[in-house]
XYZ file of C-alpha atoms in Angstrom:
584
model
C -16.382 -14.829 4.579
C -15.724 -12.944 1.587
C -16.529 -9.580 0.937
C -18.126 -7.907 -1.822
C -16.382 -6.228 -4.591
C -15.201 -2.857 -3.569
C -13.638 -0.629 -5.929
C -10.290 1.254 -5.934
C -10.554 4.033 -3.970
C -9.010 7.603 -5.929
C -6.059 8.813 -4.595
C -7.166 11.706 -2.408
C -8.917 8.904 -0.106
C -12.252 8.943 -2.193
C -14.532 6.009 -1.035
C -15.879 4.407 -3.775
C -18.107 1.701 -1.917
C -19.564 1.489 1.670
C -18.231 -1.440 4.288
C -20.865 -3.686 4.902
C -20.031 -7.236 4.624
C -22.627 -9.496 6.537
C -25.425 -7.806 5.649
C -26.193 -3.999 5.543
C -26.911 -1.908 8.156
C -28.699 1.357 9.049
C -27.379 4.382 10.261
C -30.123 6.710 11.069
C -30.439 10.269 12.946
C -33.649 11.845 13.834
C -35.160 14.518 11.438
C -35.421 18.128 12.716
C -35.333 21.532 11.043
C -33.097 22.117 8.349
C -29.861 23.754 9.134
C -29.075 27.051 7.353
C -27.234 26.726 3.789
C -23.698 27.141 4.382
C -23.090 29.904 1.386
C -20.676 31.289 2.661
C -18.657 28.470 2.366
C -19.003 28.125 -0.988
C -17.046 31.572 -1.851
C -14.316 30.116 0.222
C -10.988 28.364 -1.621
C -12.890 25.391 -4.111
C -11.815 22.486 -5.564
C -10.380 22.682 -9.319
C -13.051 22.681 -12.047
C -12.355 21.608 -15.610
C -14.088 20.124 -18.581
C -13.488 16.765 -19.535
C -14.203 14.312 -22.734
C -15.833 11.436 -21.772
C -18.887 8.605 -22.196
C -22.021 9.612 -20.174
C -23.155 6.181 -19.372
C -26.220 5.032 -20.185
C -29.350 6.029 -17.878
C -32.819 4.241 -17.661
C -35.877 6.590 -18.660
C -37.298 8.258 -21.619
C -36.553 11.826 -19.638
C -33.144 11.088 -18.870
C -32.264 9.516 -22.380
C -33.746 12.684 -23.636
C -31.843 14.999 -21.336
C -28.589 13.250 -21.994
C -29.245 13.317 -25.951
C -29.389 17.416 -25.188
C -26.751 18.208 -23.209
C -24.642 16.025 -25.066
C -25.522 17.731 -28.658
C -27.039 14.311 -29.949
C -29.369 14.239 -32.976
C -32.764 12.403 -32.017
C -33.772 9.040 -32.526
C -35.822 9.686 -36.353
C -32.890 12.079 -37.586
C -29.547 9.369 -36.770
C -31.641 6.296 -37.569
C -32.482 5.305 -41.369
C -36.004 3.857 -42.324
C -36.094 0.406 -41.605
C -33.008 1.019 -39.380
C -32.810 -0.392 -35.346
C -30.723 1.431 -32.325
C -26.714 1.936 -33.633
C -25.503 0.327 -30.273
C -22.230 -0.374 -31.762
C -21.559 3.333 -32.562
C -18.907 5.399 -31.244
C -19.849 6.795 -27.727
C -21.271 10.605 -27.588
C -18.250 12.411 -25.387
C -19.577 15.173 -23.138
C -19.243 18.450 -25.116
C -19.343 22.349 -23.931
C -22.364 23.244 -22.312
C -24.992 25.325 -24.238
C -25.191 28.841 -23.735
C -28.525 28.119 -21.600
C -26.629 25.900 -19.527
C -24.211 27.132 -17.150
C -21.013 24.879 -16.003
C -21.034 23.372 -12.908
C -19.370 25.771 -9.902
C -16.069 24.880 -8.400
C -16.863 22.275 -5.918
C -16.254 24.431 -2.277
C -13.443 23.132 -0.052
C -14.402 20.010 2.612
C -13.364 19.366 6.309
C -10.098 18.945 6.736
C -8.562 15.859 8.073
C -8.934 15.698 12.179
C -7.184 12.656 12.596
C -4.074 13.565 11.020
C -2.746 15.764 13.683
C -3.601 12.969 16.311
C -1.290 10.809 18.135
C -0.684 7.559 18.082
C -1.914 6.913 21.443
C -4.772 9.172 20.877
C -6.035 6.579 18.087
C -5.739 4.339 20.020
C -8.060 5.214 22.619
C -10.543 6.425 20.165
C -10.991 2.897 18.873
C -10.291 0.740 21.927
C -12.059 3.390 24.530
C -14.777 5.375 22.687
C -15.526 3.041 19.869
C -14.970 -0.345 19.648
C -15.158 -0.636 23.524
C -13.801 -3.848 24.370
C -16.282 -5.458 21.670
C -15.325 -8.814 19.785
C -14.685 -8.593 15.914
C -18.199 -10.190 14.546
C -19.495 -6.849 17.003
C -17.137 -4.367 15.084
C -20.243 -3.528 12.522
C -22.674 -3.005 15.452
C -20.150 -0.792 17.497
C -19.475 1.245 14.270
C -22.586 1.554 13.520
C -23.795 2.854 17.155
C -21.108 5.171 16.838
C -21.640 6.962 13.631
C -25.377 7.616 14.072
C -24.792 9.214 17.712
C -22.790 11.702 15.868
C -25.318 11.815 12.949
C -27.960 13.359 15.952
C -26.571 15.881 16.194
C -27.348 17.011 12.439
C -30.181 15.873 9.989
C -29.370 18.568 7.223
C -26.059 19.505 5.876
C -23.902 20.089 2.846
C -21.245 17.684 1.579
C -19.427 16.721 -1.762
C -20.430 13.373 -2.396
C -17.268 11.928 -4.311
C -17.671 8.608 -6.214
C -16.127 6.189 -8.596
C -16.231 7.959 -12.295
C -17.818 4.599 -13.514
C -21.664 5.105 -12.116
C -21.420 8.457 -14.309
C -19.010 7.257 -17.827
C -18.353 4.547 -19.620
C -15.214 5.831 -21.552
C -12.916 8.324 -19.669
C -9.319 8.629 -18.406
C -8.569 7.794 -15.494
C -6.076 10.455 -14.783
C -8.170 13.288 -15.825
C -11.069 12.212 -13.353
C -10.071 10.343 -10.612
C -13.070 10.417 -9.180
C -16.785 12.731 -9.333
C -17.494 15.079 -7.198
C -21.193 16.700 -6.743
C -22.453 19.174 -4.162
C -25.513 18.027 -2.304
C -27.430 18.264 0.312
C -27.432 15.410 2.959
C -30.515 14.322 5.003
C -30.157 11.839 7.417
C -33.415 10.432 8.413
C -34.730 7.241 10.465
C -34.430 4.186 7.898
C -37.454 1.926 8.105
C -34.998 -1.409 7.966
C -31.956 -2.645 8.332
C -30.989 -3.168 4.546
C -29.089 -0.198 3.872
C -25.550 -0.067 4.967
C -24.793 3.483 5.954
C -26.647 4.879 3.560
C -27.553 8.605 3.026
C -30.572 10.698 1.352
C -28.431 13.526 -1.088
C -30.410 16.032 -3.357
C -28.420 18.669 -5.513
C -27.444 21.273 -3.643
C -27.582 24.822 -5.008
C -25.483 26.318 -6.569
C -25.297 22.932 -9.012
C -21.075 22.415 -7.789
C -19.074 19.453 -9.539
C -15.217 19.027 -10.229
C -16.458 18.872 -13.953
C -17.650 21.648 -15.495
C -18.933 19.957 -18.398
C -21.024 17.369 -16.779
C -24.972 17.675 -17.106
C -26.689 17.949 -14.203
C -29.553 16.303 -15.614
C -27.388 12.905 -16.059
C -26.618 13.833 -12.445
C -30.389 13.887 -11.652
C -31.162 10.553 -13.873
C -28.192 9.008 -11.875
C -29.788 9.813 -8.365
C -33.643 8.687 -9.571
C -31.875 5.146 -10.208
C -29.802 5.434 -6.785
C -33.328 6.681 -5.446
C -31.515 9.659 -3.844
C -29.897 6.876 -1.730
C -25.642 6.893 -1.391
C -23.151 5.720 0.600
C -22.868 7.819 4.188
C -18.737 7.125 3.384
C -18.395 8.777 0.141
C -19.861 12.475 1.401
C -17.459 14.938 2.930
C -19.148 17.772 5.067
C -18.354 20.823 3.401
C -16.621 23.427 5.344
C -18.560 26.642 6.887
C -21.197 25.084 8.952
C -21.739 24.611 12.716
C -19.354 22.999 14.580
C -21.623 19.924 14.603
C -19.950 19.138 11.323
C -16.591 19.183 12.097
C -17.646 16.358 14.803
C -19.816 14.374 12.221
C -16.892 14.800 9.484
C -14.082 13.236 12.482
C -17.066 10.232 12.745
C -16.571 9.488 9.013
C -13.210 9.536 8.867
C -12.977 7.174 11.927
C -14.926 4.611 10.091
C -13.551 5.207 6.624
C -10.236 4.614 8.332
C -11.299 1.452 10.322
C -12.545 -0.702 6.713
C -9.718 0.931 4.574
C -6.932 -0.407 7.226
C -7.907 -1.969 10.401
C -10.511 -4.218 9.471
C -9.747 -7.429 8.106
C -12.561 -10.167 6.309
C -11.235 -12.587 8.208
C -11.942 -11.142 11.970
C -15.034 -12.430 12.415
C -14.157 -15.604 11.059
C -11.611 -16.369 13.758
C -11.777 -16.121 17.288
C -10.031 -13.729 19.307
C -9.394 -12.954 22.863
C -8.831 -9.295 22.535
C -10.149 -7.744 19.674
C -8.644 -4.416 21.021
C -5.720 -5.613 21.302
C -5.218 -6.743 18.244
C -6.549 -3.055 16.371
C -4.288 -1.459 18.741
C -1.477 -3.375 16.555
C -2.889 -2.508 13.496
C -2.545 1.105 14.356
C 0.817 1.028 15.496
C 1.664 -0.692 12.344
C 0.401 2.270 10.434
C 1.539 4.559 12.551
C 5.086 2.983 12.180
C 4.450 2.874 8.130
C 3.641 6.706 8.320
C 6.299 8.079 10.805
C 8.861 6.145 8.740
C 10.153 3.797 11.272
C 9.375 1.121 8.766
C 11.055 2.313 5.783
C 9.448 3.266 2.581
C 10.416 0.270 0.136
C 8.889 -2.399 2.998
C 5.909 -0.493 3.479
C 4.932 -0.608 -0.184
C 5.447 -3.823 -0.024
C 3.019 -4.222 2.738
C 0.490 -2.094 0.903
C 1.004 -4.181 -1.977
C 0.196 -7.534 -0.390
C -2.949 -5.762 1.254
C -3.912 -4.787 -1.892
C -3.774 -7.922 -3.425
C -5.318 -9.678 -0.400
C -8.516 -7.964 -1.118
C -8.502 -7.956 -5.047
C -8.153 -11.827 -4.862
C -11.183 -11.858 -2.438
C -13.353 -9.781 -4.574
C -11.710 -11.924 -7.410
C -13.160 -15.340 -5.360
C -16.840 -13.905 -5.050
C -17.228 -12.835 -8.561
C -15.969 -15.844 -9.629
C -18.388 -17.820 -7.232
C -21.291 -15.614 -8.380
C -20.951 -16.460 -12.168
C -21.103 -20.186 -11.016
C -25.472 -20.447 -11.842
C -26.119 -24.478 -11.255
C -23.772 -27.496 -9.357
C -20.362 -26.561 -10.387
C -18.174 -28.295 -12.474
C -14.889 -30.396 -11.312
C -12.771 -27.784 -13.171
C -15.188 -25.318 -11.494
C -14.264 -26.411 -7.817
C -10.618 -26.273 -8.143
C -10.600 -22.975 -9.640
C -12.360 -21.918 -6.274
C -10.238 -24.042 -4.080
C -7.246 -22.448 -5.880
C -8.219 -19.208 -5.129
C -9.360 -19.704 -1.965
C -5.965 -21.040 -1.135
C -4.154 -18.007 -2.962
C -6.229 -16.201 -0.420
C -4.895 -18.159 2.764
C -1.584 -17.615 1.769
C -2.000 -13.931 1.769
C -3.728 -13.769 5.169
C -0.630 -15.646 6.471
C 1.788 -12.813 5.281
C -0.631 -10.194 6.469
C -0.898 -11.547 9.315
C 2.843 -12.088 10.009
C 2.886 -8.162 9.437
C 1.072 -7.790 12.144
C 3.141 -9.259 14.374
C 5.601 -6.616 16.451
C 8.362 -9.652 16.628
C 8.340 -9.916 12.909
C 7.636 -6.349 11.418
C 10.428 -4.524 10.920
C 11.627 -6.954 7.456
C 8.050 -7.539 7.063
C 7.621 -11.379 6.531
C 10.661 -12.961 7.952
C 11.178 -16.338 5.818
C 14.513 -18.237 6.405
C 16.554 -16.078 3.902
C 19.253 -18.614 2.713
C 17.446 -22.078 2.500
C 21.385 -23.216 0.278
C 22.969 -26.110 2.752
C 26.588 -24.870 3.388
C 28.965 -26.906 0.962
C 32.601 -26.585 3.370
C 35.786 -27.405 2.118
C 36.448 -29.225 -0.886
C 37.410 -32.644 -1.190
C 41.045 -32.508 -1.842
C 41.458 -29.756 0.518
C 42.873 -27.069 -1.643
C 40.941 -23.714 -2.190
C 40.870 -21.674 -5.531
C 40.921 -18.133 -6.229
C 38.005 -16.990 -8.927
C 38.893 -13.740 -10.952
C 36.013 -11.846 -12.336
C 36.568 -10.465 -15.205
C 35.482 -10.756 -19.271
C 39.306 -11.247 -20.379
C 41.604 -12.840 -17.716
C 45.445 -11.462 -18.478
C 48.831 -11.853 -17.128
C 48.924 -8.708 -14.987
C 45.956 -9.521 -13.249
C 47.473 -12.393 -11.568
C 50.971 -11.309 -10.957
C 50.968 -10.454 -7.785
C 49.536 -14.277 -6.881
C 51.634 -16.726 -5.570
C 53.066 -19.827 -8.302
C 50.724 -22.567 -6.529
C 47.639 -20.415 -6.417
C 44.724 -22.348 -8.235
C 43.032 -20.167 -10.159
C 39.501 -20.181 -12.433
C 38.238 -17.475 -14.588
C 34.400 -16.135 -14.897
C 33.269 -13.272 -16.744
C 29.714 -13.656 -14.835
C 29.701 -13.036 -10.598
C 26.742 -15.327 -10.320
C 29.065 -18.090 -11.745
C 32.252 -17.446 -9.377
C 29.707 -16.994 -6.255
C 28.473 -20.461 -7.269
C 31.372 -22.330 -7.911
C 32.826 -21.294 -4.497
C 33.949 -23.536 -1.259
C 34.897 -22.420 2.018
C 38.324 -20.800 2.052
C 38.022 -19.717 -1.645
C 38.693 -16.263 -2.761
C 36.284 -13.867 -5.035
C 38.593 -11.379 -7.039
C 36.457 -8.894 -8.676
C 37.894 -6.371 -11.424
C 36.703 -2.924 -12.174
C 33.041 -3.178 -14.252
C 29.301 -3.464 -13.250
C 27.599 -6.995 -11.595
C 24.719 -8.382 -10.497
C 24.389 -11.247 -8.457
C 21.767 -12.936 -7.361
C 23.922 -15.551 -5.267
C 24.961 -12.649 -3.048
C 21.784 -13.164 -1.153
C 22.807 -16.847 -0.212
C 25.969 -16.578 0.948
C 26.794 -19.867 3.556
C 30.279 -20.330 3.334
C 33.826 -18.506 4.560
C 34.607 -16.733 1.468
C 36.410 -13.573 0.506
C 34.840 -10.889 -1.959
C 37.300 -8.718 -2.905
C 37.755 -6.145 -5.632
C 41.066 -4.874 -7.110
C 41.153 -1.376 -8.220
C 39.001 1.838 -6.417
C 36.143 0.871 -5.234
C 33.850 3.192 -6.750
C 34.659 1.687 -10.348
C 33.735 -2.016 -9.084
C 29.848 -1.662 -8.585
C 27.693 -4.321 -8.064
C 23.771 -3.706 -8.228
C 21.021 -5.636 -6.743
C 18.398 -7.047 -8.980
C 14.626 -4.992 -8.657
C 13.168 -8.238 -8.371
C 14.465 -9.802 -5.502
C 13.964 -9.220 -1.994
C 17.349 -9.690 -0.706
C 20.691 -8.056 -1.952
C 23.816 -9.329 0.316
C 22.648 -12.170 2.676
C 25.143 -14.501 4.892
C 24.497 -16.794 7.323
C 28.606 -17.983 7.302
C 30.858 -18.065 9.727
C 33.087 -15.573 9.045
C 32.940 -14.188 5.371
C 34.643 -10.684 4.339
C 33.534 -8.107 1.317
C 36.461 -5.309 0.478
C 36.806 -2.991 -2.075
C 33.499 -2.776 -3.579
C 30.590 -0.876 -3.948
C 27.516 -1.956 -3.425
C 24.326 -0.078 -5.068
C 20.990 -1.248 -3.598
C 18.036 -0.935 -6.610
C 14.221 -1.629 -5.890
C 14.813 -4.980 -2.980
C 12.637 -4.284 0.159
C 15.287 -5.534 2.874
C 18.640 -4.563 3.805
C 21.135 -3.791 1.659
C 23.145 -6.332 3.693
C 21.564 -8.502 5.871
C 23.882 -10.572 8.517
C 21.268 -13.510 9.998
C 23.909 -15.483 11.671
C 27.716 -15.951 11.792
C 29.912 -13.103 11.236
C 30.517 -10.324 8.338
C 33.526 -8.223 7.573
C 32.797 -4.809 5.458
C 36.716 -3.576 4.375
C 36.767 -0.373 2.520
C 33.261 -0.723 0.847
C 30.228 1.830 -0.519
C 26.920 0.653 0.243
C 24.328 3.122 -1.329
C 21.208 2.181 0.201
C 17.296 2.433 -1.214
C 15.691 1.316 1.575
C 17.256 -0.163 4.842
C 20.781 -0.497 5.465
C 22.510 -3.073 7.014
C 20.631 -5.317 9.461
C 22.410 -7.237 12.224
C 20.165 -10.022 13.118
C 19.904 -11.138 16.941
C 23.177 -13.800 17.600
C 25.186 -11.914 14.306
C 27.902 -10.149 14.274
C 29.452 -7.687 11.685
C 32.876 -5.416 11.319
C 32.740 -2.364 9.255
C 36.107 -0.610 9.049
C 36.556 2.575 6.535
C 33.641 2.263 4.641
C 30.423 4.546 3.424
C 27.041 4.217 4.069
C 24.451 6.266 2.566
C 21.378 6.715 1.251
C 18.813 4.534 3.844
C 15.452 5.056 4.731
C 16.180 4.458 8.503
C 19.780 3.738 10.152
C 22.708 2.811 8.408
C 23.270 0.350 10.432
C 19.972 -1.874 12.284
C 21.435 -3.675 15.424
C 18.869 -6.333 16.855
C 18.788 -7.499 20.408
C 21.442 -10.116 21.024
C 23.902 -9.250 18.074
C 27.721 -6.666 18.028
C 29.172 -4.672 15.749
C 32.339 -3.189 15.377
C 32.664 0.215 13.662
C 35.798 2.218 12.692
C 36.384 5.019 10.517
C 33.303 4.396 8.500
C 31.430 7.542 7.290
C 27.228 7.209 7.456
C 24.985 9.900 6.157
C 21.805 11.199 4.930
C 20.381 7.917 6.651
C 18.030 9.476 8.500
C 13.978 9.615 7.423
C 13.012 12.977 6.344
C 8.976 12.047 5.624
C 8.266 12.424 9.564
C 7.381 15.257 11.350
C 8.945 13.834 14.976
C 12.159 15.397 15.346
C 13.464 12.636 17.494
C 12.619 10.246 14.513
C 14.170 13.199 11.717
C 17.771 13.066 13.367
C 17.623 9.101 13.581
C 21.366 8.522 14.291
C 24.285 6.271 11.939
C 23.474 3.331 14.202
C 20.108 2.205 15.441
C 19.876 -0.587 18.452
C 16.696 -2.143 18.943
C 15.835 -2.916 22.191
C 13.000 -4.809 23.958
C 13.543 -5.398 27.161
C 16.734 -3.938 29.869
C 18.042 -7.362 30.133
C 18.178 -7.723 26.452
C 21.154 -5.698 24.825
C 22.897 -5.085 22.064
C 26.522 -4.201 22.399
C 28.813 -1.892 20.570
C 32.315 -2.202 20.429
């Protein structure tokens, strides 16, 4: 089922919209008294306040149309309009201007709850969501379970402060995005019984005093005509408890996060559209997979790209019910395959997100057959050629060659690469190359360059995937360097057969060099450097033989675990003690 349009959340994890899907939902806590103020707070460490230019968008009301028109230095309606003249609509946009010497700026907002779950363990999210929350529940339950959960924690508070932070575009029309990445208002929260069951985690806010916003500029009357329309009514997931109060809040702020966290990355639209065994289970995975994403263990470039593909999972969703919404009668034949074609954009995605999610599959993120090229052999007549790379072929560069050496010149890689046979010979002069047949490497070839290696580089191409990919039997690179820029998977990858690194660089962006289970590589005096991981990734089942090879500054500086900080040269992966990887 798809879900409703939700907008990009602001950087600093601002929720912009609440995570109902099926229908909304109530989370209520009984009134009481009011809980003291929390001033005190409010002299603490705040937020940064600044003014900004922007478009107040337009509120419903005579009163707030009038209050807008004042704060935002507008003449009225019989001084800007001619006789005989209508409403301007097409004129410029009023920006928001200096307040008026009656009208203070908004206060710095104060500082909110921290984070609790960042200091938490990976084991200790777990239980929180299999054991305390989620409790063994199926998927088309998880509402329900949230639900329960958040307004036991909302009991023990009806009245509190928070910053309620939303998307800039209920307040402006024209603004930039980077100079207000989201609002911010100080208000006071009451959480009361709801009468139904069609608000999804909804709040009552008021302005709290002192009038508090991240922009100093903004008029708090457009704040009030903004509220009248939301009827004091916002999302529970866009307020942050405000630091200072009772401990209560520090309890009701971990609840928020908890379910914040559980729509922004362990919920997926199509859980209760599938059935599953053990729904547990299957979060459990989720949170090991960001766990893994956070703690570096999958390295940077691959995560991005599984952020990416998330990303754009959802957009196309929200893309598929707006698209369905504008449909008013019977739709059209063109209509219908424009859905079906986005629906099907859709399935595709869920595939690859899915395949993330998988612990046999993760560490390259979607494993697809690499090198789908059907190995050519030997040639016909039996002989092999030598290929020199290089823009002007001379004399001197084929000296040393024997008389009945066949030889064919390229000034392009990609050419040489594809015009090779098993047995043939890549000879590579000083220069820069890219190649995108490096990534489909199938047959027993030499790569060689002639000259140092650091003056023979070849670079990957940003908008691939793969760099250096073989699946020969037995194919050797020497005397080259290899410079790994913007691809997601290793800077070599061996998936089968075996590789032979001679006297090469490999400067790494993201992993380095992955041994796939049943490969086998030989590194001898080379350099590895640079990887977000291990130089070297050794799966179950495959060998490698290093000598005199130097590999640094591999290791993943963004975690805090030590053990994970000093991540060694050589990484084996191992899944079970009967399953081994051996190093000669």
């Amino acid at each position: 089922m798809a879900s409703g349009p939700r907008p990009a959340a602001p950087d600093d994890s601002v929720r912009t919209t609440s995570p109902g899907r099926r229908g909304d939902k109530v989370v209520s806590a009984p009134t009481g008294d009011p809980a003291a103020a929390a001033a005190g707070s409010l002299k603490r460490t705040a937020s940064p306040v600044r003014s900004v230019v922007a478009s107040p968008r337009p509120v419903k009301g005579r009163a707030g149309r009038e209050a807008a028109r004042r704060r935002l230095q507008l003449p009225p309606v019989s001084q800007a309009e001619g006789p005989g003249e209508g409403p301007r609509e097409e004129d410029e946009e009023p920006l928001l201007s200096e307040p008026e010497e009656d009208d203070a700026e908004a206060r710095p907002l104060p500082p909110v709850c921290g984070s609790p779950m960042r200091g938490m363990w990976r084991d200790e999210k777990v239980a929180l969501y299999c054991d305390e929350v989620l409790r063994g529940c199926k998927a088309e339950d998880a509402d329900d379970a949230m639900t329960k959960y958040l307004s036991e924690k909302l009991k023990l508070k009806d009245k509190w402060l928070g910053v309620w932070k939303t998307n800039p575009e209920l307040f402006f029309m024209k603004y930039e995005e980077a100079s207000i990445p989201f609002v911010g208002i100080l208000v006071e929260v009451t959480c009361k019984p709801c009468p139904s069951s069609s608000s999804c985690f909804n709040v009552t806010v008021s302005i709290a005093e002192p009038f508090s916003s991240n922009i100093a500029n903004i008029p708090r009357n457009l704040v009030n005509e903004i509220l009248e329309e939301l009827e004091h009514n916002v999302p529970l997931l866009e307020v942050y408890p405000v630091e200072g109060q009772d401990s209560d809040l520090h309890d009701i702020a971990l609840a928020l996060e908890v379910v914040r966290f559980f729509y922004d990355f362990l919920w997926r639209d199509w859980d209760d559209e599938e059935s599953c065994e053990n729904y547990a289970a299957l979060i459990e995975e989720r949170i090991n997979l960001w766990c893994d994403i956070q703690d570096g263990t999958i390295p940077g470039p691959i995560a991005q790209r599984f952020k990416k593909t998330l990303e754009k999972y959802k957009n196309k969703r929200v893309e598929l019910v707006e698209y369905q919404s504008n449909i008013k009668e019977d739709p059209s034949a063109a209509e219908a395959v424009e859905c079906w074609k986005k629906y099907y954009e859709i399935v595709m995605l869920c595939g690859l997100l899915k395949m993330w999610e998988d612990l046999r599959l993760r560490v390259h993120g979607p494993f697809f057959p690499r090198i789908l090229r059907r190995r050519k052999g030997k040639r016909d007549f039996g002989k092999t050629i030598t290929h020199i790379v290089a823009k002007v072929m001379t004399t001197d560069m084929v000296k040393d060659l024997s008389s009945d050496t066949l030889l064919q010149q390229h000034d392009d890689l990609d050419l040489a690469l594809d015009s090779c046979y098993s047995g043939d010979t890549v000879v590579i002069f000083p220069g820069e190359y890219q190649a995108v047949n490096l990534a489909l490497l199938t047959d027993d070839i030499i790569i060689k360059g002639i000259g140092k290696r650091e003056e023979i580089m070849i670079t990957s191409e940003p908008s691939h995937d793969s760099f250096v990919v073989s699946k020969a039997d037995n194919v050797k690179l020497m005397h080259l360097s290899l410079i790994q820029q913007g691809t997601v998977d290793g800077i070599v990858v061996v998936e089968s057969g075996h590789m032979t690194l001679e006297n090469c660089i490999l400067k790494c962006e993201g992993t380095g060099v992955c041994v796939l289970t049943g490969a086998a590589l030989t590194i001898t005096d080379s350099e590895i450097t640079g990887a977000q991981g291990a130089g070297v990734e050794l799966y179950p089942g495959s060998m490698a033989i290093l000598e005199r090879n130097e590999i640094h500054h591999c290791n993943n500086l963004r975690t805090s675990d030590i053990s994970k900080s000093t991540l060694g040269g050589v990484n084996m992966k191992l899944k079970k003690l009967e399953e081994y990887v051996s190093v000669k």
